[in-house]
Steps between C-alpha positions, in 0.01 A plus 500: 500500500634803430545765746266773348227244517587398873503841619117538340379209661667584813341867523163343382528228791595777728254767397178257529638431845544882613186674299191398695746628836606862293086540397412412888748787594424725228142455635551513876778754525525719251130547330344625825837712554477639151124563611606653852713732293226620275264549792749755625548701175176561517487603898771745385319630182241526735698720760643728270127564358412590841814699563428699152174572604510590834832763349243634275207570763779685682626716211125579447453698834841678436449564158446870407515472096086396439605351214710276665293420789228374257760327323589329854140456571364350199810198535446479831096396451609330225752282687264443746243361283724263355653372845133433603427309132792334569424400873132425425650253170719325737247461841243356218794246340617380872106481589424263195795300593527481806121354429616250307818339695201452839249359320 
């Protein structure tokens, strides 16, 4: 046999031994951390909306240019109505599942 063939079978023998252990891993270990990870992008997307917001309702009762206290004022409102779409979306999604996963 020649050694270019050994070496495939060997790998081949090897790989259907380690696999199903790398895909248990993959799915124990690093899935839910990749998850975990995403989970806190968001928390921190989230905080720097809030932050940008809350920096904006400030600048609007030290503003003294109308135009840009309306300015500050209209994305102000406008950030708020999207945080509450947003938090409404996401309390209605974690309702319907949360329905599901104690039935």
């Amino acid at each position: 046999m020649d050694a270019k063939k050994f070496l495939t079978e060997t790998l081949q023998s090897i790989l259907q031994i380690v696999v199903p252990y790398i895909t248990k891993l993959i799915q124990s270990k690093v899935v839910p951390m990749i998850k975990r990870k995403i989970y806190e992008r968001l928390d921190n997307k989230v905080d720097d909306l809030i932050t940008d917001l809350a920096q904006n309702a400030a600048k609007i009762a030290d503003e003294q240019n109308e135009m840009k206290k309306s300015a500050y004022l209209e994305g102000t409102k406008l950030g708020i109505e999207t945080m509450r779409a947003i938090s409404e979306k996401l309390s209605k999604a974690a309702d319907e599942i949360e329905s599901v996963i104690n039935e």
